[in-house]
Short mmCIF file of C-alpha atoms in Angstrom, two decimals:
data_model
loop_
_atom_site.label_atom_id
_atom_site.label_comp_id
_atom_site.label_asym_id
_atom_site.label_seq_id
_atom_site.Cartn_x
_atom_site.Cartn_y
_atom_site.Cartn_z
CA UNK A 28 40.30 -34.82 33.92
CA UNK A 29 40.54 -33.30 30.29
CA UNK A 30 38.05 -32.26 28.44
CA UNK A 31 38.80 -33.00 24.71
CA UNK A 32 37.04 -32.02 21.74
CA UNK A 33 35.01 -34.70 20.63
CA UNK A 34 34.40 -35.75 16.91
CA UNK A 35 31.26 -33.02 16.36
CA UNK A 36 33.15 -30.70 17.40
CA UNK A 37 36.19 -30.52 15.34
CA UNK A 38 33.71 -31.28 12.59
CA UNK A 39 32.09 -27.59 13.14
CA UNK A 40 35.32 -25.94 13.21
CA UNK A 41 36.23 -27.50 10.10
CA UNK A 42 32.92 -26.19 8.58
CA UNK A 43 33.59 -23.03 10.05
CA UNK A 44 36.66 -22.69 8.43
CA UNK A 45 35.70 -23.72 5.64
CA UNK A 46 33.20 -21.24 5.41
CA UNK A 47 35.62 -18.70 6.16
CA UNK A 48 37.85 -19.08 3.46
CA UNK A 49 34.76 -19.54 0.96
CA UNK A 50 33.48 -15.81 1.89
CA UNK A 51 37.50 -14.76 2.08
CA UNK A 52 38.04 -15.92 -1.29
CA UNK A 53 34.75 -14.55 -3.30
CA UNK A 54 35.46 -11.21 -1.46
CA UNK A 55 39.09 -11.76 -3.20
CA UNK A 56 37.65 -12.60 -5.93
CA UNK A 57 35.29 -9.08 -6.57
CA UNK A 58 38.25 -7.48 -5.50
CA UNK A 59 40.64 -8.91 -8.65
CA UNK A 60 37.42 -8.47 -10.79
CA UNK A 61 36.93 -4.66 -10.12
CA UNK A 62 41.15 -4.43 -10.25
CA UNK A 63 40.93 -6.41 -13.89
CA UNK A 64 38.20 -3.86 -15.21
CA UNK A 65 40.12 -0.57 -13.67
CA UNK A 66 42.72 -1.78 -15.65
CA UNK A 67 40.32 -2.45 -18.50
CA UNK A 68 39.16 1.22 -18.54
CA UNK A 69 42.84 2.71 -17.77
CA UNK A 70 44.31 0.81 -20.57
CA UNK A 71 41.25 1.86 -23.22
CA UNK A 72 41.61 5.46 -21.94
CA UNK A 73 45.24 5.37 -22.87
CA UNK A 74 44.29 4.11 -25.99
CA UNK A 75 42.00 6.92 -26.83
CA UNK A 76 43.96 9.25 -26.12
CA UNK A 77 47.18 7.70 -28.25
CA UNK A 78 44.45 8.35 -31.22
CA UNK A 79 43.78 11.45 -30.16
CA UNK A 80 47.31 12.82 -30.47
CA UNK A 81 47.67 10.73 -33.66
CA UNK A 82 44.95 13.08 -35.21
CA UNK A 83 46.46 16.07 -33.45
CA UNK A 84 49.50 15.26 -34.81
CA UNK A 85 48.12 14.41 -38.31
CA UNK A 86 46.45 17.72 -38.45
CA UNK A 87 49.42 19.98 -37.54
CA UNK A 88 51.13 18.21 -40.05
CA UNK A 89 49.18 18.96 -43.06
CA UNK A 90 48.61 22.58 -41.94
CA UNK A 91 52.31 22.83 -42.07
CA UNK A 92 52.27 21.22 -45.52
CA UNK A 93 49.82 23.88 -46.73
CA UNK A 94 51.40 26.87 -45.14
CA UNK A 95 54.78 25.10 -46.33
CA UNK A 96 53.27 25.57 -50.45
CA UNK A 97 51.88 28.97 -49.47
CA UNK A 98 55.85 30.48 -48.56
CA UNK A 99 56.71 28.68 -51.74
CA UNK A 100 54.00 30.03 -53.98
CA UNK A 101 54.64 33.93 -52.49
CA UNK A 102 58.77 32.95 -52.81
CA UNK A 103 57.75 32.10 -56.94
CA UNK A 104 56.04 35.09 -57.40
CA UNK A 105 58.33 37.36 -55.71
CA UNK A 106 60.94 35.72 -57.66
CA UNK A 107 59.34 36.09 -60.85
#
C-alpha cells in the first residue's frame, strides 16, 4: 500500500516554496539595490574627477598663456 501525499500536505510545500522564493527574491533584491548605488557612487566619482582635470587643465592653460605674453614682452624689448 502507498502512502500518498494528501491535500494538506502538498498545500505546505506549496507555502514552503513559496516562502522560499519570497526571502530568495528580497535577498536579490538588496543585492541589485546595493549593486545600483555602487554604481551610483562609481559613476559620481568619475564625474568628479572629469571636473577635476577640467580645472587642471584650465589652469595649465592660462599659465601657459601668461608665460606665453611674458617671452613675447622680453622678445619686444630685446628687439627694441
Amino acid at each position: 500500500m502507498a502512502i500518498t501525499a494528501g491535500p494538506s500536505a502538498r498545500a505546505e510545500q506549496t507555502t514552503e516554496l513559496l516562502i522560499q522564493n519570497r526571502t530568495l527574491e528580497m535577498h536579490l533584491m538588496h543585492e541589485n539595490l546595493a549593486r545600483t548605488h555602487m554604481q551610483e557612487r562609481l559613476q559620481e566619482a568619475e564625474d568628479q574627477r572629469m571636473v577635476l582635470r577640467a580645472v587642471r587643465a584650465s589652469r595649465l592653460r592660462r599659465k601657459a598663456e601668461r608665460a606665453s605674453l611674458r617671452a613675447r614682452k622680453v622678445l619686444a624689448t630685446a628687439v627694441l
